[in-house]
mmCIF file of C-alpha atoms in Angstrom:
data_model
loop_
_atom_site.group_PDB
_atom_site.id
_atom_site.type_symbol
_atom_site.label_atom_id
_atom_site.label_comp_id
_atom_site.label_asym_id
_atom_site.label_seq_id
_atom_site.Cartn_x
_atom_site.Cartn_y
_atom_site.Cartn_z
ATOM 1 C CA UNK A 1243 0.000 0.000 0.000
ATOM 2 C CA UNK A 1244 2.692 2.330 0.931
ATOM 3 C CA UNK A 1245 4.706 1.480 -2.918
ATOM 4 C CA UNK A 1246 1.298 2.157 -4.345
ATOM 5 C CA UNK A 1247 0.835 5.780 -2.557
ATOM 6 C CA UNK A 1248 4.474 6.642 -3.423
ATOM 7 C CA UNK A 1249 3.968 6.108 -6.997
ATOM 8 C CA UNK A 1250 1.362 8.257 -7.198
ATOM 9 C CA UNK A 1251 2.896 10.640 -4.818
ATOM 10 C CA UNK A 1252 5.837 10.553 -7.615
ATOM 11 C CA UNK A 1253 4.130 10.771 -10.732
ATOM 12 C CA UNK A 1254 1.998 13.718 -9.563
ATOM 13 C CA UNK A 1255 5.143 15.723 -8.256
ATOM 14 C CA UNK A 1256 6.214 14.741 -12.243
ATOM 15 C CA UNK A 1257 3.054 15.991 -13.495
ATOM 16 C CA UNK A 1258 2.630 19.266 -11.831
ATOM 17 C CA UNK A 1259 7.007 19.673 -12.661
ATOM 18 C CA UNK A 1260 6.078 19.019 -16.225
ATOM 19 C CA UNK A 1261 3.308 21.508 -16.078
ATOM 20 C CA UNK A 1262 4.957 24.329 -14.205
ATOM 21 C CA UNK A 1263 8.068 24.212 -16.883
ATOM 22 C CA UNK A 1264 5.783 24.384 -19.902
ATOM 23 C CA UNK A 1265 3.253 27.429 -18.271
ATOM 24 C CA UNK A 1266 6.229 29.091 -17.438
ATOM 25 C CA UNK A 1267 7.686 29.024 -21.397
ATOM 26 C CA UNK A 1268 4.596 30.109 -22.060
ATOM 27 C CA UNK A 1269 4.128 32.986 -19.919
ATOM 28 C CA UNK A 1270 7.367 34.237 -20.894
ATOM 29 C CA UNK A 1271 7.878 33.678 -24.662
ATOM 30 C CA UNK A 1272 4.634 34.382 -26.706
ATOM 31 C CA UNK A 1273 2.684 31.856 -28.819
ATOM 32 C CA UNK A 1274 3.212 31.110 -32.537
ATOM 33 C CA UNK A 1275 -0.326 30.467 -32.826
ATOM 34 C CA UNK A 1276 -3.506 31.096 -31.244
ATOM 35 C CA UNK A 1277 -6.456 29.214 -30.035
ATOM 36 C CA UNK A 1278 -6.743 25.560 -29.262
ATOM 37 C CA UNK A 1279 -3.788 24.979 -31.137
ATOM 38 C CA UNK A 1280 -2.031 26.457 -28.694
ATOM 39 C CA UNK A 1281 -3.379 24.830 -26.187
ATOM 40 C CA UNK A 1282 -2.802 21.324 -27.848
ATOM 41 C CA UNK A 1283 0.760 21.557 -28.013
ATOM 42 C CA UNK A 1284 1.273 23.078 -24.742
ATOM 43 C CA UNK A 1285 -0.352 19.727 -23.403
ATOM 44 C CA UNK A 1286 1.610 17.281 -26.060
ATOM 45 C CA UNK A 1287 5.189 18.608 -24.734
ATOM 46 C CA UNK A 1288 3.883 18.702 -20.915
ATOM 47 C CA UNK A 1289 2.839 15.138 -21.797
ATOM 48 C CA UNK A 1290 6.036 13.855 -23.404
ATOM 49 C CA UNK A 1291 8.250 15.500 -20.661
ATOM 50 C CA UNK A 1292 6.346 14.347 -18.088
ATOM 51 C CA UNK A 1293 6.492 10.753 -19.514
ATOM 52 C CA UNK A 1294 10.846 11.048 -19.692
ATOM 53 C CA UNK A 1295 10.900 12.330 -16.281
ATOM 54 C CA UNK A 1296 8.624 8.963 -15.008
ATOM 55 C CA UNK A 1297 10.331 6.657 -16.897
ATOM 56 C CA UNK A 1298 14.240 8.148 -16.455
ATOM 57 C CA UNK A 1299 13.229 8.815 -12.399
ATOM 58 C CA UNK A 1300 12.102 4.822 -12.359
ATOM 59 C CA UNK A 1301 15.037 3.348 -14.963
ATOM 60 C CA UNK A 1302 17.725 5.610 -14.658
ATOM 61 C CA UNK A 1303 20.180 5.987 -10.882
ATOM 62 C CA UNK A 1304 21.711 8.985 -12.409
ATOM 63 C CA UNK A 1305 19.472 11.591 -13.747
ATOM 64 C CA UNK A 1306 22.333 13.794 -15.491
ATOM 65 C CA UNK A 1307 21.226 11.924 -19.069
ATOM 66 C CA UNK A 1308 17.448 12.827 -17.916
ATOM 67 C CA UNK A 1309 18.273 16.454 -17.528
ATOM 68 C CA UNK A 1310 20.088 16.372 -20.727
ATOM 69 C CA UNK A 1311 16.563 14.865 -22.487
ATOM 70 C CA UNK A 1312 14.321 17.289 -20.609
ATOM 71 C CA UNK A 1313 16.586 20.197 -21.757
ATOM 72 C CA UNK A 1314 16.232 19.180 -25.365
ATOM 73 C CA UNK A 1315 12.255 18.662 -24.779
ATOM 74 C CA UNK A 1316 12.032 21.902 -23.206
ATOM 75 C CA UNK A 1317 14.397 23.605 -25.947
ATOM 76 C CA UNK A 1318 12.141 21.635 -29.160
ATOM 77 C CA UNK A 1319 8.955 22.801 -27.163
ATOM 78 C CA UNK A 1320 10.546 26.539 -27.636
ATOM 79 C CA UNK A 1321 11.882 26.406 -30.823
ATOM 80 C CA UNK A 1322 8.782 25.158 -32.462
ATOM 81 C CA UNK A 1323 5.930 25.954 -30.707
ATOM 82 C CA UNK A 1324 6.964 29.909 -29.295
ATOM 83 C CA UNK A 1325 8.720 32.903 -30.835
#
């Protein structure tokens, strides 16, 4: 019972990590598009890093190569998505 609470415990500090990285891109670089668009691929790239960070946090001892990944999410997220 205790595994089963941490897990969740874990993958909801992931989600709301995931979440707080991509709002704050988008708060401070503005939108290539507008509308649900936007919206759309805010949630895709909160959705992809929050899937590295669960499965590099659960696979991986050393997160250094998991920072390296969510820098290049976060940077591809920028790049294509805001100006």
């Amino acid at each position: 019972m205790r595994d089963c609470l941490w897990a969740i415990f874990e993958l909801s500090v992931n989600f709301f990590q995931s979440a707080i990285i991509i709002q704050t891109l988008r708060s401070v670089l503005e939108n290539k598009r507008r509308g649900k668009s936007e919206i759309i691929e805010a949630v895709i790239f909160c959705l992809f890093l929050f899937c590295e960070l669960s499965f590099v946090n659960s696979i991986v001892p050393f997160e250094g190569l998991g920072i390296i990944i969510s820098v290049f999410i976060v940077y591809v997220y920028a790049f294509v998505c805001l100006q």
